């Protein structure tokens, strides 16, 4: 029996805010799409107040066989580099305007793996709730209580006891009981394992949100306007550097958020082609939003890793280096370990040009292997964009 539209009203705004916009952290440039089902009697303005997004909303008729009397709304965000992008969009049902939604920009809000998992969990919960509207379920209570209710119902549908599920997700039965009652919401890690074990991260009707990689689009913007690197957050800038290193042929691993203690290393890189030789590259990324220079302190911190497991150190900044920093990096043994890359180098990287004439000038014309025995050092032509070995940095 179909539920009448009036009984199907529920508000998703706080849930979306809590899941997606709790932490303004950057990890990847992404787009996301949200399909929300709601009835015409719902408060459309409040329903779509999902926080810092920018985009358009399209209203279309829902599948009446499954969701009688509902409309499907698709919110699609477009990512911008600038801060102050706003869009005031009318919501229309046919030719009739039935509401307005104002979106704030999303360019500083993107997601790491766990955040993407949280979006998928959110989509699963929304889908689960829609599929059970006829049982008069709703999101009218607090978020943690609703999480517990949905997960508890799913666990029972699967015929799992609390003890069995707790064992599978490596937590205690007491903790799981608290999650299900809403008295103690789980952190992201357990929440991800919890939802995965119950199978509600799967696709199908429960998956209403799709995460789409938008990295190429943003890189294209920065490629044509390199000065916009200054507008990025430190985390975003770190991701741009990681992306460029990946394009050069390195496997990259970030050590954590840019605000975390990392011993002076933000990215660890390893060449993908390791048939002949392998080495570790330590990368430190320094982002300045007001044109400040990167000084000797950053150089000294990276030099502390010389003569360790790392063969080379790379210090990257979106501005420039002080004279002291350059002198320290190019003096003595430091010049055999450290490479400095500034805004001018980043412009090359964004164009897909990864070799550096300076590095090849630093290599001697010949090397004396033994008394009276020397060998010429081959040097590639500068037109070769894909130079092998770390000097392509």
Tab-separated table of N, CA and C in Angstrom, residues 130-214:
chain	number	residue	atom	x	y	z
A	130	UNK	N	13.968	5.692	2.698
A	130	UNK	CA	12.926	5.820	1.690
A	130	UNK	C	12.242	4.478	1.451
A	131	UNK	N	13.026	3.418	1.407
A	131	UNK	CA	12.457	2.095	1.172
A	131	UNK	C	11.570	1.643	2.325
A	132	UNK	N	11.714	2.259	3.497
A	132	UNK	CA	10.948	1.855	4.664
A	132	UNK	C	9.990	2.948	5.144
A	133	UNK	N	9.677	3.897	4.262
A	133	UNK	CA	8.760	4.965	4.667
A	133	UNK	C	7.388	4.405	5.035
A	134	UNK	N	7.003	3.316	4.376
A	134	UNK	CA	5.687	2.751	4.654
A	134	UNK	C	5.612	2.186	6.066
A	135	UNK	N	6.777	1.979	6.685
A	135	UNK	CA	6.803	1.536	8.079
A	135	UNK	C	6.918	2.724	9.037
A	136	UNK	N	6.715	3.918	8.489
A	136	UNK	CA	6.697	5.163	9.263
A	136	UNK	C	8.026	5.448	9.958
A	137	UNK	N	9.105	5.035	9.303
A	137	UNK	CA	10.411	5.439	9.817
A	137	UNK	C	10.682	6.864	9.345
A	138	UNK	N	11.481	7.597	10.104
A	138	UNK	CA	11.823	8.955	9.691
A	138	UNK	C	13.119	9.370	10.359
A	139	UNK	N	13.664	10.497	9.922
A	139	UNK	CA	14.871	11.050	10.521
A	139	UNK	C	14.498	12.189	11.472
A	140	UNK	N	13.470	12.001	12.251
A	140	UNK	CA	13.009	13.085	13.111
A	140	UNK	C	13.798	13.172	14.411
A	141	UNK	N	14.524	12.117	14.813
A	141	UNK	CA	15.314	12.144	16.040
A	141	UNK	C	16.737	12.556	15.719
A	142	UNK	N	17.634	12.460	16.697
A	142	UNK	CA	19.013	12.880	16.480
A	142	UNK	C	19.710	11.945	15.515
A	143	UNK	N	20.799	12.443	14.930
A	143	UNK	CA	21.520	11.666	13.930
A	143	UNK	C	22.024	10.343	14.487
A	144	UNK	N	22.641	10.352	15.657
A	144	UNK	CA	23.207	9.113	16.195
A	144	UNK	C	22.123	8.080	16.475
A	145	UNK	N	20.952	8.525	16.942
A	145	UNK	CA	19.861	7.589	17.193
A	145	UNK	C	19.353	6.988	15.893
A	146	UNK	N	19.285	7.812	14.852
A	146	UNK	CA	18.832	7.301	13.565
A	146	UNK	C	19.836	6.340	12.954
A	147	UNK	N	21.122	6.660	13.111
A	147	UNK	CA	22.141	5.721	12.653
A	147	UNK	C	21.938	4.369	13.322
A	148	UNK	N	21.799	4.404	14.637
A	148	UNK	CA	21.623	3.163	15.387
A	148	UNK	C	20.389	2.399	14.968
A	149	UNK	N	19.280	3.108	14.745
A	149	UNK	CA	18.031	2.452	14.378
A	149	UNK	C	18.165	1.736	13.035
A	150	UNK	N	18.743	2.441	12.056
A	150	UNK	CA	18.871	1.854	10.726
A	150	UNK	C	19.827	0.672	10.742
A	151	UNK	N	20.953	0.831	11.421
A	151	UNK	CA	21.929	-0.258	11.457
A	151	UNK	C	21.409	-1.451	12.255
A	152	UNK	N	20.682	-1.179	13.333
A	152	UNK	CA	20.133	-2.277	14.132
A	152	UNK	C	19.121	-3.072	13.315
A	153	UNK	N	18.252	-2.342	12.581
A	153	UNK	CA	17.250	-3.023	11.758
A	153	UNK	C	17.918	-3.868	10.677
A	154	UNK	N	18.987	-3.324	10.079
A	154	UNK	CA	19.695	-4.079	9.047
A	154	UNK	C	20.353	-5.322	9.627
A	155	UNK	N	20.960	-5.179	10.813
A	155	UNK	CA	21.597	-6.330	11.460
A	155	UNK	C	20.582	-7.436	11.702
A	156	UNK	N	19.396	-7.074	12.178
A	156	UNK	CA	18.377	-8.074	12.466
A	156	UNK	C	17.865	-8.726	11.187
A	157	UNK	N	17.756	-7.924	10.116
A	157	UNK	CA	17.337	-8.493	8.839
A	157	UNK	C	18.322	-9.559	8.360
A	158	UNK	N	19.595	-9.352	8.657
A	158	UNK	CA	20.629	-10.304	8.257
A	158	UNK	C	20.760	-11.464	9.228
A	159	UNK	N	20.004	-11.424	10.326
A	159	UNK	CA	20.035	-12.506	11.297
A	159	UNK	C	21.302	-12.554	12.126
A	160	UNK	N	21.930	-11.398	12.344
A	160	UNK	CA	23.164	-11.345	13.125
A	160	UNK	C	22.871	-10.893	14.549
A	161	UNK	N	23.531	-11.514	15.498
A	161	UNK	CA	23.446	-11.032	16.876
A	161	UNK	C	24.454	-9.906	17.063
A	162	UNK	N	24.298	-9.141	18.150
A	162	UNK	CA	25.259	-8.080	18.427
A	162	UNK	C	26.663	-8.647	18.597
A	163	UNK	N	26.767	-9.782	19.275
A	163	UNK	CA	28.077	-10.385	19.509
A	163	UNK	C	28.738	-10.800	18.199
A	164	UNK	N	27.944	-11.367	17.269
A	164	UNK	CA	28.502	-11.796	15.987
A	164	UNK	C	28.999	-10.605	15.176
A	165	UNK	N	28.178	-9.553	15.119
A	165	UNK	CA	28.575	-8.375	14.351
A	165	UNK	C	29.770	-7.682	14.990
A	166	UNK	N	29.772	-7.591	16.320
A	166	UNK	CA	30.894	-6.960	17.023
A	166	UNK	C	32.199	-7.685	16.716
A	167	UNK	N	32.151	-9.016	16.664
A	167	UNK	CA	33.350	-9.780	16.342
A	167	UNK	C	33.841	-9.510	14.938
A	168	UNK	N	32.913	-9.348	13.999
A	168	UNK	CA	33.302	-9.133	12.605
A	168	UNK	C	33.945	-7.765	12.389
A	169	UNK	N	33.473	-6.751	13.117
A	169	UNK	CA	34.013	-5.405	12.908
A	169	UNK	C	35.046	-5.032	13.956
A	170	UNK	N	35.465	-6.037	14.747
A	170	UNK	CA	36.550	-5.867	15.716
A	170	UNK	C	36.250	-4.774	16.742
A	171	UNK	N	35.104	-4.894	17.371
A	171	UNK	CA	34.763	-3.998	18.470
A	171	UNK	C	34.065	-4.821	19.546
A	172	UNK	N	33.746	-4.199	20.658
A	172	UNK	CA	33.082	-4.932	21.738
A	172	UNK	C	31.567	-4.897	21.553
A	173	UNK	N	30.889	-5.884	22.122
A	173	UNK	CA	29.431	-5.905	22.036
A	173	UNK	C	28.837	-4.708	22.759
A	174	UNK	N	29.464	-4.280	23.864
A	174	UNK	CA	28.966	-3.120	24.615
A	174	UNK	C	29.034	-1.862	23.752
A	175	UNK	N	30.171	-1.679	23.040
A	175	UNK	CA	30.306	-0.505	22.168
A	175	UNK	C	29.258	-0.530	21.067
A	176	UNK	N	29.053	-1.714	20.470
A	176	UNK	CA	28.058	-1.843	19.411
A	176	UNK	C	26.667	-1.533	19.942
A	177	UNK	N	26.367	-1.990	21.143
A	177	UNK	CA	25.068	-1.711	21.747
A	177	UNK	C	24.867	-0.214	21.930
A	178	UNK	N	25.913	0.475	22.344
A	178	UNK	CA	25.815	1.930	22.514
A	178	UNK	C	25.602	2.633	21.181
A	179	UNK	N	26.261	2.124	20.123
A	179	UNK	CA	26.051	2.716	18.807
A	179	UNK	C	24.605	2.548	18.367
A	180	UNK	N	24.063	1.358	18.581
A	180	UNK	CA	22.710	1.079	18.109
A	180	UNK	C	21.658	1.865	18.875
A	181	UNK	N	21.915	2.172	20.134
A	181	UNK	CA	20.957	2.972	20.907
A	181	UNK	C	21.159	4.461	20.690
A	182	UNK	N	22.282	4.840	20.067
A	182	UNK	CA	22.558	6.247	19.829
A	182	UNK	C	23.197	6.960	20.996
A	183	UNK	N	23.509	6.241	22.064
A	183	UNK	CA	24.109	6.889	23.231
A	183	UNK	C	25.571	7.235	23.005
A	184	UNK	N	26.213	6.569	22.046
A	184	UNK	CA	27.619	6.842	21.747
A	184	UNK	C	27.857	6.568	20.270
A	185	UNK	N	27.834	7.595	19.415
A	185	UNK	CA	28.033	7.367	17.985
A	185	UNK	C	29.451	6.902	17.695
A	186	UNK	N	29.632	6.043	16.697
A	186	UNK	CA	30.967	5.542	16.362
A	186	UNK	C	31.790	6.584	15.623
A	187	UNK	N	33.103	6.423	15.656
A	187	UNK	CA	33.980	7.269	14.858
A	187	UNK	C	33.965	6.776	13.422
A	188	UNK	N	34.672	7.486	12.535
A	188	UNK	CA	34.592	7.166	11.112
A	188	UNK	C	35.048	5.752	10.788
A	189	UNK	N	36.176	5.334	11.372
A	189	UNK	CA	36.696	4.003	11.048
A	189	UNK	C	35.717	2.894	11.365
A	190	UNK	N	35.250	2.799	12.624
A	190	UNK	CA	34.252	1.772	12.954
A	190	UNK	C	32.960	1.924	12.160
A	191	UNK	N	32.563	3.169	11.896
A	191	UNK	CA	31.338	3.388	11.132
A	191	UNK	C	31.470	2.795	9.734
A	192	UNK	N	32.640	2.985	9.123
A	192	UNK	CA	32.875	2.429	7.793
A	192	UNK	C	32.820	0.902	7.830
A	193	UNK	N	33.503	0.287	8.817
A	193	UNK	CA	33.489	-1.182	8.922
A	193	UNK	C	32.085	-1.687	9.226
A	194	UNK	N	31.381	-0.969	10.078
A	194	UNK	CA	30.018	-1.332	10.462
A	194	UNK	C	29.129	-1.391	9.227
A	195	UNK	N	29.156	-0.303	8.443
A	195	UNK	CA	28.302	-0.235	7.264
A	195	UNK	C	28.721	-1.242	6.204
A	196	UNK	N	30.031	-1.450	6.060
A	196	UNK	CA	30.514	-2.418	5.073
A	196	UNK	C	30.048	-3.825	5.416
A	197	UNK	N	30.169	-4.203	6.682
A	197	UNK	CA	29.787	-5.549	7.109
A	197	UNK	C	28.294	-5.787	6.914
A	198	UNK	N	27.490	-4.750	7.099
A	198	UNK	CA	26.046	-4.900	6.930
A	198	UNK	C	25.624	-4.797	5.468
A	199	UNK	N	26.570	-4.453	4.600
A	199	UNK	CA	26.276	-4.439	3.175
A	199	UNK	C	25.516	-3.233	2.692
A	200	UNK	N	25.460	-2.153	3.489
A	200	UNK	CA	24.675	-1.008	3.032
A	200	UNK	C	25.517	0.002	2.275
A	201	UNK	N	26.792	-0.335	1.999
A	201	UNK	CA	27.587	0.518	1.124
A	201	UNK	C	27.487	0.048	-0.320
A	202	UNK	N	26.755	-1.026	-0.553
A	202	UNK	CA	26.635	-1.556	-1.907
A	202	UNK	C	25.823	-0.603	-2.766
A	203	UNK	N	25.823	-0.853	-4.078
A	203	UNK	CA	25.072	0.003	-4.985
A	203	UNK	C	23.593	-0.321	-4.959
A	204	UNK	N	22.965	-0.222	-6.125
A	204	UNK	CA	21.541	-0.521	-6.183
A	204	UNK	C	20.702	0.641	-5.694
A	205	UNK	N	19.482	0.334	-5.253
A	205	UNK	CA	18.546	1.386	-4.874
A	205	UNK	C	18.988	2.159	-3.641
A	206	UNK	N	19.865	1.555	-2.844
A	206	UNK	CA	20.285	2.257	-1.639
A	206	UNK	C	21.399	3.261	-1.907
A	207	UNK	N	21.985	3.232	-3.081
A	207	UNK	CA	23.092	4.132	-3.389
A	207	UNK	C	22.560	5.337	-4.144
A	208	UNK	N	22.413	6.456	-3.450
A	208	UNK	CA	21.836	7.650	-4.058
A	208	UNK	C	22.882	8.709	-4.356
A	209	UNK	N	24.130	8.484	-3.957
A	209	UNK	CA	25.167	9.479	-4.150
A	209	UNK	C	26.317	8.865	-4.923
A	210	UNK	N	26.751	9.546	-5.949
A	210	UNK	CA	27.868	9.084	-6.753
A	210	UNK	C	29.005	10.080	-6.641
A	211	UNK	N	30.203	9.616	-6.302
A	211	UNK	CA	31.369	10.487	-6.228
A	211	UNK	C	32.101	10.423	-7.558
A	212	UNK	N	32.354	11.565	-8.162
A	212	UNK	CA	32.967	11.651	-9.483
A	212	UNK	C	34.276	12.421	-9.369
A	213	UNK	N	35.346	11.872	-9.924
A	213	UNK	CA	36.644	12.529	-9.860
A	213	UNK	C	36.646	13.762	-10.752
A	214	UNK	N	36.967	14.913	-10.185
A	214	UNK	CA	37.016	16.160	-10.942
A	214	UNK	C	38.414	16.748	-10.959
